[in-house]
mmCIF file of C-alpha atoms and ligand atoms in Angstrom:
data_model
loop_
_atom_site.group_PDB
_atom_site.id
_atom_site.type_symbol
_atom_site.label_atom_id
_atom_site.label_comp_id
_atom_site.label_asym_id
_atom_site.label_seq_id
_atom_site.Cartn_x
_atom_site.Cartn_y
_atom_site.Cartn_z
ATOM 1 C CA UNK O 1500 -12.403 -15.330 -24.409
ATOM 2 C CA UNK O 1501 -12.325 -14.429 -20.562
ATOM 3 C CA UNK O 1502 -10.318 -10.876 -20.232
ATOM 4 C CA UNK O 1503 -6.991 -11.553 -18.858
ATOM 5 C CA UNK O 1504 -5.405 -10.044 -15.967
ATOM 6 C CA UNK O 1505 -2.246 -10.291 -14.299
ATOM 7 C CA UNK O 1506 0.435 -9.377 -11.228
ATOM 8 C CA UNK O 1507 3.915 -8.392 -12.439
ATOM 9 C CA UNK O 1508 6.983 -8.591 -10.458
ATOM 10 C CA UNK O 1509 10.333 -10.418 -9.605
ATOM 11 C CA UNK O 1510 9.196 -12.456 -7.479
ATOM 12 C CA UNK O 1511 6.490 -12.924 -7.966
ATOM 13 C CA UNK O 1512 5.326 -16.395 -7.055
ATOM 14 C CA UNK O 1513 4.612 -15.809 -3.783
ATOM 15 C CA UNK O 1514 1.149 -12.946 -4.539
ATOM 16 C CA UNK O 1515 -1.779 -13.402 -3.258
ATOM 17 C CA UNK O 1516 -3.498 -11.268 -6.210
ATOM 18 C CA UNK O 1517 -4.161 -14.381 -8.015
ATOM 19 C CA UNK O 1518 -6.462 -15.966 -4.893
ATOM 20 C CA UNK O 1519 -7.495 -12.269 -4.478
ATOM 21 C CA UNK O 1520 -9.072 -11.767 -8.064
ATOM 22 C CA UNK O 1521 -10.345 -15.003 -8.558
ATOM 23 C CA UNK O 1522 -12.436 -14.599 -5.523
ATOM 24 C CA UNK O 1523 -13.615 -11.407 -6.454
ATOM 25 C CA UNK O 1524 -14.095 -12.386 -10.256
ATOM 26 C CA UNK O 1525 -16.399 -15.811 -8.654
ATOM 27 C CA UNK O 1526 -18.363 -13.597 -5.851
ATOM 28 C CA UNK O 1527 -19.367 -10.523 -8.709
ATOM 29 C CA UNK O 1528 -19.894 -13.042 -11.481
ATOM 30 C CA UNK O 1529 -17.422 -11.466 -13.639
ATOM 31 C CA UNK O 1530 -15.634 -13.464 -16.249
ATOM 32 C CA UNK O 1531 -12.213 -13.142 -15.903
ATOM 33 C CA UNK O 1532 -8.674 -14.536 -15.574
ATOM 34 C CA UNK O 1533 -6.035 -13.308 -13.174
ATOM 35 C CA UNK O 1534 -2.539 -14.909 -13.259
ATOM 36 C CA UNK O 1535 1.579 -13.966 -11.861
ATOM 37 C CA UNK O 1536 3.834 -12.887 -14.318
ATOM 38 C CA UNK O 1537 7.586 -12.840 -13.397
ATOM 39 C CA UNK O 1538 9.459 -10.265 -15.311
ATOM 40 C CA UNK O 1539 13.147 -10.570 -15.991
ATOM 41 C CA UNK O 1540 14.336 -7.204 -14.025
ATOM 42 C CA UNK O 1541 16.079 -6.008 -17.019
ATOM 43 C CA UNK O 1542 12.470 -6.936 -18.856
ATOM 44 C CA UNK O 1543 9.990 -4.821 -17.480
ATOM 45 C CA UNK O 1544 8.945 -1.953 -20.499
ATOM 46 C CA UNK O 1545 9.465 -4.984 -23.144
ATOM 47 C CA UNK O 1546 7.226 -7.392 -20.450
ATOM 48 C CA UNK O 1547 4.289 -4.682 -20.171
ATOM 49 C CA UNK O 1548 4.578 -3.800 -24.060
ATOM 50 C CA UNK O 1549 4.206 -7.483 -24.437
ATOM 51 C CA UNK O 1550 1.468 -8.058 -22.401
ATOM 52 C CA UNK O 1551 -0.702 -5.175 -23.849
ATOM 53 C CA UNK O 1552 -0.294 -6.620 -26.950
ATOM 54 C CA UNK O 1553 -2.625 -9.167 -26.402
ATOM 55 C CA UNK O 1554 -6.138 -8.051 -27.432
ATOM 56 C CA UNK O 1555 -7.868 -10.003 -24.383
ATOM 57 C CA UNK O 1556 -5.082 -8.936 -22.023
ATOM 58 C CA UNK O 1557 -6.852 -5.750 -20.241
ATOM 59 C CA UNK O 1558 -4.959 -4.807 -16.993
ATOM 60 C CA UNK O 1559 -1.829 -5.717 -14.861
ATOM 61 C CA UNK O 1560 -0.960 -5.049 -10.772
ATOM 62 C CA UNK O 1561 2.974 -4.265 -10.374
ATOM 63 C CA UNK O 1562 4.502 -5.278 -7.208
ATOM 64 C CA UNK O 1563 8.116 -4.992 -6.627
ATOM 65 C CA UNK O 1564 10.228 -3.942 -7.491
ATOM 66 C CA UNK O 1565 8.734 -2.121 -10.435
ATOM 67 C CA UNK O 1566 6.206 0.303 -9.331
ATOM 68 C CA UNK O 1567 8.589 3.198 -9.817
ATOM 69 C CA UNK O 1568 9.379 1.980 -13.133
ATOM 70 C CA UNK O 1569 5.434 1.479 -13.822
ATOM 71 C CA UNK O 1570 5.121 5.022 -13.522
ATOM 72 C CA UNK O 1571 7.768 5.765 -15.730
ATOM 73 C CA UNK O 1572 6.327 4.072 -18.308
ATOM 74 C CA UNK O 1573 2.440 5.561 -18.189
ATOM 75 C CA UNK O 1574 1.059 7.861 -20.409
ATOM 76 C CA UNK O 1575 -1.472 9.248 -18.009
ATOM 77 C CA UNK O 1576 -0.691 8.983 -14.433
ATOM 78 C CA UNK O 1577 -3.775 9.529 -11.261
ATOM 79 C CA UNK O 1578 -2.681 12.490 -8.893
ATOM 80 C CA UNK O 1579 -2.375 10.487 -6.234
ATOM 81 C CA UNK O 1580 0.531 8.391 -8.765
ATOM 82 C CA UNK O 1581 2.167 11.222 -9.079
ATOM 83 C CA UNK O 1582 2.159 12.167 -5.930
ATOM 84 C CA UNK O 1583 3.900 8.679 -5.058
ATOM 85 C CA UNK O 1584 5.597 8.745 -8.475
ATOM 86 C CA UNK O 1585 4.761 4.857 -8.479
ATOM 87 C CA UNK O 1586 2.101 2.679 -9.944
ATOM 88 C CA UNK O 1587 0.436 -0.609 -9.292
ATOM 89 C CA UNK O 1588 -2.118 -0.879 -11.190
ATOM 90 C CA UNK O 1589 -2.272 -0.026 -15.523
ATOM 91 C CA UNK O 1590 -4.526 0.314 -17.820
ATOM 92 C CA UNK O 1591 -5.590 0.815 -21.643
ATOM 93 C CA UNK O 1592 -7.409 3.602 -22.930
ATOM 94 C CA UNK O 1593 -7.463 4.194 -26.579
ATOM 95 C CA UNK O 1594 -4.294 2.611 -27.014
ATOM 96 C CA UNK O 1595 -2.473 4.584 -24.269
ATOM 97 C CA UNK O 1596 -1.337 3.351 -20.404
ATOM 98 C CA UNK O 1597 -3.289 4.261 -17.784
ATOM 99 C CA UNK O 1598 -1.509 4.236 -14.279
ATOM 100 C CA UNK O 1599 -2.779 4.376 -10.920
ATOM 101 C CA UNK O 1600 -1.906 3.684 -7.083
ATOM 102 C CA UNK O 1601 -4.214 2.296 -4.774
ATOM 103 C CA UNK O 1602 -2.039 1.053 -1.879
ATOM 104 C CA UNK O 1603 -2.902 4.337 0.476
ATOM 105 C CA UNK O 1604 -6.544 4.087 -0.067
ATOM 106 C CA UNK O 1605 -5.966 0.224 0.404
ATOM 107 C CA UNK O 1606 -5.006 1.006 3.647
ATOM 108 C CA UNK O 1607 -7.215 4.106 4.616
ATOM 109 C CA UNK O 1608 -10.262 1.780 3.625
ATOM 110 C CA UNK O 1609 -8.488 -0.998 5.854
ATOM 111 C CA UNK O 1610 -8.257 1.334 8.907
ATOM 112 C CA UNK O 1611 -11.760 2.743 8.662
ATOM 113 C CA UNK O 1612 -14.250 0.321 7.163
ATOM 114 C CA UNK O 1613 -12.996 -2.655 7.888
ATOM 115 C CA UNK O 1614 -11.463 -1.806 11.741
ATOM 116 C CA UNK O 1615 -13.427 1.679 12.507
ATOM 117 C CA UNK O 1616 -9.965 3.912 12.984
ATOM 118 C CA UNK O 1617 -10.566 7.245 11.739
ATOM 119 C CA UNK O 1618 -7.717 8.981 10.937
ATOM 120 C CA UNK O 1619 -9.131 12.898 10.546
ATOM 121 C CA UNK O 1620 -8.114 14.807 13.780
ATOM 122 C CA UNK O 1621 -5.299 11.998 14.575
ATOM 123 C CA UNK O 1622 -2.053 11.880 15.962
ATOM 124 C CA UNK O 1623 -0.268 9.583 12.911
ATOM 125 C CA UNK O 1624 3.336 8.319 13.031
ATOM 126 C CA UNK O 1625 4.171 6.989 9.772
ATOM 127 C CA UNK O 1626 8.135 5.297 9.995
ATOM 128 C CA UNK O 1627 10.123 4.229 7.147
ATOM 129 C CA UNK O 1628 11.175 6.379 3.714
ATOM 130 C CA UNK O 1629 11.046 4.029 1.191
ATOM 131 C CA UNK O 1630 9.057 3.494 -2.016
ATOM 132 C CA UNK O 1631 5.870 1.673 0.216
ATOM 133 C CA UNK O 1632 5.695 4.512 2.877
ATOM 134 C CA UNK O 1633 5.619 7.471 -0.434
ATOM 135 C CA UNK O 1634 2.923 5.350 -1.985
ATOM 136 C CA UNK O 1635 0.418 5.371 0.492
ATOM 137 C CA UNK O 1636 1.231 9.197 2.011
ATOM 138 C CA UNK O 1637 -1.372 11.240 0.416
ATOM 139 C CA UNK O 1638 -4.695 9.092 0.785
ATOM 140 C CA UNK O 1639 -3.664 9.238 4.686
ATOM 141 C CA UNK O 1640 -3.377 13.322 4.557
ATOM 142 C CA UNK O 1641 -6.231 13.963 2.581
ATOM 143 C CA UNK O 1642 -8.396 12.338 5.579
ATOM 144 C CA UNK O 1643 -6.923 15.199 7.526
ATOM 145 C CA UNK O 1644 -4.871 14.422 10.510
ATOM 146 C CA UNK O 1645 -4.390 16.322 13.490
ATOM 147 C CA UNK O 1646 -0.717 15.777 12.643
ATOM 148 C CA UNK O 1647 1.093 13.027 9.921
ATOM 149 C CA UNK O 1648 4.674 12.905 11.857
ATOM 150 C CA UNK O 1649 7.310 11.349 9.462
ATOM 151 C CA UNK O 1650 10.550 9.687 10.528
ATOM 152 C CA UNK O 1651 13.089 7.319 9.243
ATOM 153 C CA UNK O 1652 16.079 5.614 10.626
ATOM 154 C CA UNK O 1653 18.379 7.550 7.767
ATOM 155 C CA UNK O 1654 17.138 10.982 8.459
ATOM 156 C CA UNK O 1655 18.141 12.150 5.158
ATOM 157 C CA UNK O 1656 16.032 10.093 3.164
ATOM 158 C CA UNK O 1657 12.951 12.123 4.594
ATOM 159 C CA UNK O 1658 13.867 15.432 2.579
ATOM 160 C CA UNK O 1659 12.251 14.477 -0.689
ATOM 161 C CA UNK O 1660 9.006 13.295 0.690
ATOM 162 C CA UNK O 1661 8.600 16.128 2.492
ATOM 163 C CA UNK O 1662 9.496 18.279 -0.498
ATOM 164 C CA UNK O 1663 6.820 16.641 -2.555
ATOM 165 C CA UNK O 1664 4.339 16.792 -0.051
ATOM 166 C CA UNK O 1665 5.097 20.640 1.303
ATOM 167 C CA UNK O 1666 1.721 21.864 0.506
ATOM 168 C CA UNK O 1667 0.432 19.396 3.054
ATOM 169 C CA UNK O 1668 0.635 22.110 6.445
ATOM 170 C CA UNK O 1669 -0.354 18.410 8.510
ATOM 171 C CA UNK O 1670 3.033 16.556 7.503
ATOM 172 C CA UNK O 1671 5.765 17.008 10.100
ATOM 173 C CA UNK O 1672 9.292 15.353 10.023
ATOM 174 C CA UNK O 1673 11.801 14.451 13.297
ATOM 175 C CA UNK O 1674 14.374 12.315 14.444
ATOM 176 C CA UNK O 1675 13.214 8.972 16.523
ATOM 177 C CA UNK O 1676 14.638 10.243 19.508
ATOM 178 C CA UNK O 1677 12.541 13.951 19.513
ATOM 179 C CA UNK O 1678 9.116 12.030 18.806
ATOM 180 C CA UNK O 1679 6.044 12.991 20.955
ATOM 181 C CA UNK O 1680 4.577 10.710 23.726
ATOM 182 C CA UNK O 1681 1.165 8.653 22.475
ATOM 183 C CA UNK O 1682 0.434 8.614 18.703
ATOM 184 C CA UNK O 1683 -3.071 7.754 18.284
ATOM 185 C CA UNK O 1684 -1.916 5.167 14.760
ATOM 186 C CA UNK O 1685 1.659 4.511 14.408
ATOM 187 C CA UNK O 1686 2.079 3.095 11.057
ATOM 188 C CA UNK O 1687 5.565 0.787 10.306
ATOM 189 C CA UNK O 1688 5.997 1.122 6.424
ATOM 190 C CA UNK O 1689 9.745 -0.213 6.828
ATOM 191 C CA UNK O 1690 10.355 -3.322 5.753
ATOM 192 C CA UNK O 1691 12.127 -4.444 9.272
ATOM 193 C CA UNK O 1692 9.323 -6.490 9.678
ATOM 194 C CA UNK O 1693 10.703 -8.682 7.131
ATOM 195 C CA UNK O 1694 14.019 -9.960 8.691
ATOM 196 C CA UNK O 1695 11.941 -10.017 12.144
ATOM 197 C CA UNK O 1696 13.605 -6.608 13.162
ATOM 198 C CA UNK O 1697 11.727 -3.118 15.257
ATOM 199 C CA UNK O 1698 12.875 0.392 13.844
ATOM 200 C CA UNK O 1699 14.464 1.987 17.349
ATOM 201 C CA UNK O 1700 11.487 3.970 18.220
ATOM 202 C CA UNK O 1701 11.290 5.182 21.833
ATOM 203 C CA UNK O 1702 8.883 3.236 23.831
ATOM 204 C CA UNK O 1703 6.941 6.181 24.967
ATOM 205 C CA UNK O 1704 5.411 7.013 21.632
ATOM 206 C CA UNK O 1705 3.156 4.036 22.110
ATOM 207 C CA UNK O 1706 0.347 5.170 24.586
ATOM 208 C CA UNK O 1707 -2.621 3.161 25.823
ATOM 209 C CA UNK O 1708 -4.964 4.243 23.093
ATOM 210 C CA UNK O 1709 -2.550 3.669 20.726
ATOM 211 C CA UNK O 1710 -3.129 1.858 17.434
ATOM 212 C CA UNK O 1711 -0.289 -0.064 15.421
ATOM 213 C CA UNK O 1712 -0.407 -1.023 12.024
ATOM 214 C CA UNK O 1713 2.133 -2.711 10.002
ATOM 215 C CA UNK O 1714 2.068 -2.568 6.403
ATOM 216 C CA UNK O 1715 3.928 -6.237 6.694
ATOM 217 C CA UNK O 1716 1.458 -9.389 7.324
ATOM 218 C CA UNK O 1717 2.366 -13.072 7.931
ATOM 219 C CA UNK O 1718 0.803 -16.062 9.668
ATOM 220 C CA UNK O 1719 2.663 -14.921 12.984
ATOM 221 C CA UNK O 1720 1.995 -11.517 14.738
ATOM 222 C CA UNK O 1721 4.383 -9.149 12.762
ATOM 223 C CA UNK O 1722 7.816 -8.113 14.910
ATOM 224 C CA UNK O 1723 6.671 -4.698 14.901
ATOM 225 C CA UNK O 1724 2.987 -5.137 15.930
ATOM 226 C CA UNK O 1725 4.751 -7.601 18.870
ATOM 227 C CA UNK O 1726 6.778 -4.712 19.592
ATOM 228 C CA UNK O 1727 3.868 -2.395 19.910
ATOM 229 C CA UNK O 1728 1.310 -4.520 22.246
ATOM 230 C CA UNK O 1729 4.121 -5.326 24.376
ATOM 231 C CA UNK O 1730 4.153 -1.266 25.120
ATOM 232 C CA UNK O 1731 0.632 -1.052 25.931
ATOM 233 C CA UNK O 1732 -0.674 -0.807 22.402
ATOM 234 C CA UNK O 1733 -4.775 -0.795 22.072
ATOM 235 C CA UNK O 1734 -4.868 -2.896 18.926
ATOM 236 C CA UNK O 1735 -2.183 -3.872 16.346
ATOM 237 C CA UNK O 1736 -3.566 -4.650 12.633
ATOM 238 C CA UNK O 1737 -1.244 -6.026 9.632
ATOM 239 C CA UNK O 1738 -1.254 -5.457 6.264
ATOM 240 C CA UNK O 1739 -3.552 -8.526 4.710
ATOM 241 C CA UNK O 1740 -6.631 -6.193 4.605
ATOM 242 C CA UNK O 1741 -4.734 -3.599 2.861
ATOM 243 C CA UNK O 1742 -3.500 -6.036 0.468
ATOM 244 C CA UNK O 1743 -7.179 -6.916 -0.108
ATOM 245 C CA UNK O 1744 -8.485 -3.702 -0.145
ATOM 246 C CA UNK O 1745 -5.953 -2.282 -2.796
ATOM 247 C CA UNK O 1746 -7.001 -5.498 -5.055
ATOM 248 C CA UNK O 1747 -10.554 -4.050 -4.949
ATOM 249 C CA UNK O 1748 -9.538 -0.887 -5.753
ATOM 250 C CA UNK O 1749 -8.287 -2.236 -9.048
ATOM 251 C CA UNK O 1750 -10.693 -4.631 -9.397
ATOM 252 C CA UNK O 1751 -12.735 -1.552 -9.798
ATOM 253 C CA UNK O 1752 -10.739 0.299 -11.616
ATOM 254 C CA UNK O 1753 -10.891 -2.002 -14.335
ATOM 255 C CA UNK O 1754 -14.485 -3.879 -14.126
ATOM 256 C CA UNK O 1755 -16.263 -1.378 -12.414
ATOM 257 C CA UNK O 1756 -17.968 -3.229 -10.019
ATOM 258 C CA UNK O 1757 -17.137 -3.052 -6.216
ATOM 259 C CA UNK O 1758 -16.194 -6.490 -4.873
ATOM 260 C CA UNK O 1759 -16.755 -7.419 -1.288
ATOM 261 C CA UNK O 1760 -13.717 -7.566 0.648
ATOM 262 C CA UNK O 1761 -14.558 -8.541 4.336
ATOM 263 C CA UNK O 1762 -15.132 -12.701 2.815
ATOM 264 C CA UNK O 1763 -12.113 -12.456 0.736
ATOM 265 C CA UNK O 1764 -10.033 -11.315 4.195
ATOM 266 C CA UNK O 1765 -11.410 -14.157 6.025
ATOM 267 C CA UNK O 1766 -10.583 -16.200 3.605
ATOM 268 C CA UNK O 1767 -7.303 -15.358 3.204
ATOM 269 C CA UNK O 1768 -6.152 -15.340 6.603
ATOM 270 C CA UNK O 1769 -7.827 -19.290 7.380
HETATM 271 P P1 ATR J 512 10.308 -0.100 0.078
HETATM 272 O O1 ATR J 512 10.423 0.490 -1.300
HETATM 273 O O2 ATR J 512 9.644 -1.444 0.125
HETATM 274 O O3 ATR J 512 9.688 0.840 1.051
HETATM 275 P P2 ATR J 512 13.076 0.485 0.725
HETATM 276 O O4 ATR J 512 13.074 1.619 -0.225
HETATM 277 O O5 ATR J 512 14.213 -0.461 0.726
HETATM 278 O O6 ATR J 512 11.803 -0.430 0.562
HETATM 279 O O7 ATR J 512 12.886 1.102 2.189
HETATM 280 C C1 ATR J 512 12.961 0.315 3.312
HETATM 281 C C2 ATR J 512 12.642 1.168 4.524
HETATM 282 O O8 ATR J 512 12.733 0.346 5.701
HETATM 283 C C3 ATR J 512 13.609 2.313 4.755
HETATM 284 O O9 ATR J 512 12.887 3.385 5.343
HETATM 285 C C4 ATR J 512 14.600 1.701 5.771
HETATM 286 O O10 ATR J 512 15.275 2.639 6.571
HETATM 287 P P3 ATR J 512 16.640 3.317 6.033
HETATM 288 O O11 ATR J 512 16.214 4.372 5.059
HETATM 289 O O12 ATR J 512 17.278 3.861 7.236
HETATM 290 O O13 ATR J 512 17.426 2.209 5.380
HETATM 291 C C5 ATR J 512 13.642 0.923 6.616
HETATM 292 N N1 ATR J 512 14.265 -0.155 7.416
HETATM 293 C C6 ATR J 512 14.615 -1.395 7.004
HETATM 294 N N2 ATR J 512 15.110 -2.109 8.034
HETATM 295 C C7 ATR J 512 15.059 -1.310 9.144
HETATM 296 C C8 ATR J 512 15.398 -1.461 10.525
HETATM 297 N N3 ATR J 512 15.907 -2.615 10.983
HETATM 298 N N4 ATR J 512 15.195 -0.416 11.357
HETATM 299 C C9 ATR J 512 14.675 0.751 10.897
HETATM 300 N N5 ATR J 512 14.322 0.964 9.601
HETATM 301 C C10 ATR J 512 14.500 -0.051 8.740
#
């Protein structure tokens, strides 16, 4: 039997991890199965217990809106999980749950191998407070910004991140209307994309170097990254290659083998 992978979530019909693995599994020859699994959202620990059951069943992806409740449920949880105290991808290891993130370094690796943005010595505006913004804070600082400037529409909401994060000197916090002129990479981790709404950011922080990347992707130009080249924005990048790039992170998590990502990204977005 093929070992059997899978994406969690409610809903969950809608991933792109299936397409994702399978063309990762195909391209490195390894023989595998990746499928969706939609979760009751009462069902999650008794889904995952389920699921590990299996003797051929070796790893799952969570999406939402269980990656909180992923981590909950780990017996061993990365740094960088902790950090986000949220997992997306799990794992067996002598009958105990492995738990990981890799939606930060998703995106780092999206930024700088696949689009050549550096982000050490940078000017970064990250907006939004939620669970997808905490999840991906800590691969970003450890490339060492110039600055990592945090803000949210509900200012309050900002406290605990920057609590966990306080040994991070580069992480700053402020209101939209006291941000700086010209971030070199704002980053929109809200989900106002979604509903085709901007977060009310001044126009000025968008300079001519500028570069904006929204953790939302669709077929059209996201409402954020529309926002952004309409101010003067160098380049505006969406989400799909993060997406991809946090699959291969998993993929080699669990297999070990580094899949090729650039193919799988072209793929995806024909
Ligand atoms: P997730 O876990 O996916 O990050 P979330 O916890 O619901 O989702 O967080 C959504 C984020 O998008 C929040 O930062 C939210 O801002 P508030 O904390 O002020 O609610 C932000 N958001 C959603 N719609 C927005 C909008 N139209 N303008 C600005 N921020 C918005």
């Amino acid at each position: 039997m093929s070992a059997c992978y899978a994406v969690v979530g409610n809903p969950v019909s809608h991933s792109k991890s299936p397409q994702i693995h399978a063309l990762f599994a195909s391209q490195t020859g390894q023989d595998l199965t990746y499928s969706a699994i939609e979760l009751a959202l009462d069902g999650f620990a008794a889904g995952i217990k389920d699921f590990f059951n299996q003797a051929d069943n070796k790893g799952l992806n969570v999406t939402v809106p269980f990656k909180e409740q992923a981590f909950a449920l780990c017996d061993v949880a990365t740094e960088r999980a902790q950090r986000a105290g949220a997992v997306n991808t799990l794992w067996q290891e002598s009958g105990r749950l492995f738990g990981d993130t890799t939606d930060g370094v998703g995106l780092v690796n999206d930024l700088g191998s696949n689009h050549g943005v550096a982000l050490k010595n940078k000017k970064i505006l990250v907006v939004g407070a939620g669970g997808a913004v905490r999840g991906v804070l800590q691969p970003i600082l450890e490339e060492k910004p110039l600055s990592l400037t945090l803000c949210n529409r509900t200012a309050s909401k900002l406290a605990p991140i920057m609590a966990a994060f306080s040994d991070y000197s580069a992480l700053h916090q402020r209101d939209f209307a006291s941000l700086e002129k010209h971030y070199d990479v704002i980053i929109n981790g809200t989900s106002a994309s979604l509903h085709g709404g901007v977060p009310d950011l001044p126009d000025h922080v968008v300079g001519p170097e500028t570069v904006s990347y929204d953790m939302m992707y669709g077929k059209e130009t996201t409402s954020f990254n529309a926002w952004a080249m309409a101010r003067g924005a160098s380049k505006a990048l969406d989400g799909l290659g993060m997406l991809v790039e946090q699959a291969a992170q998993a993929f080699f998590i669990w297999r070990g083998v580094a899949p090729e990502t650039r193919t799988v990204l072209e793929i995806l977005r024909s």
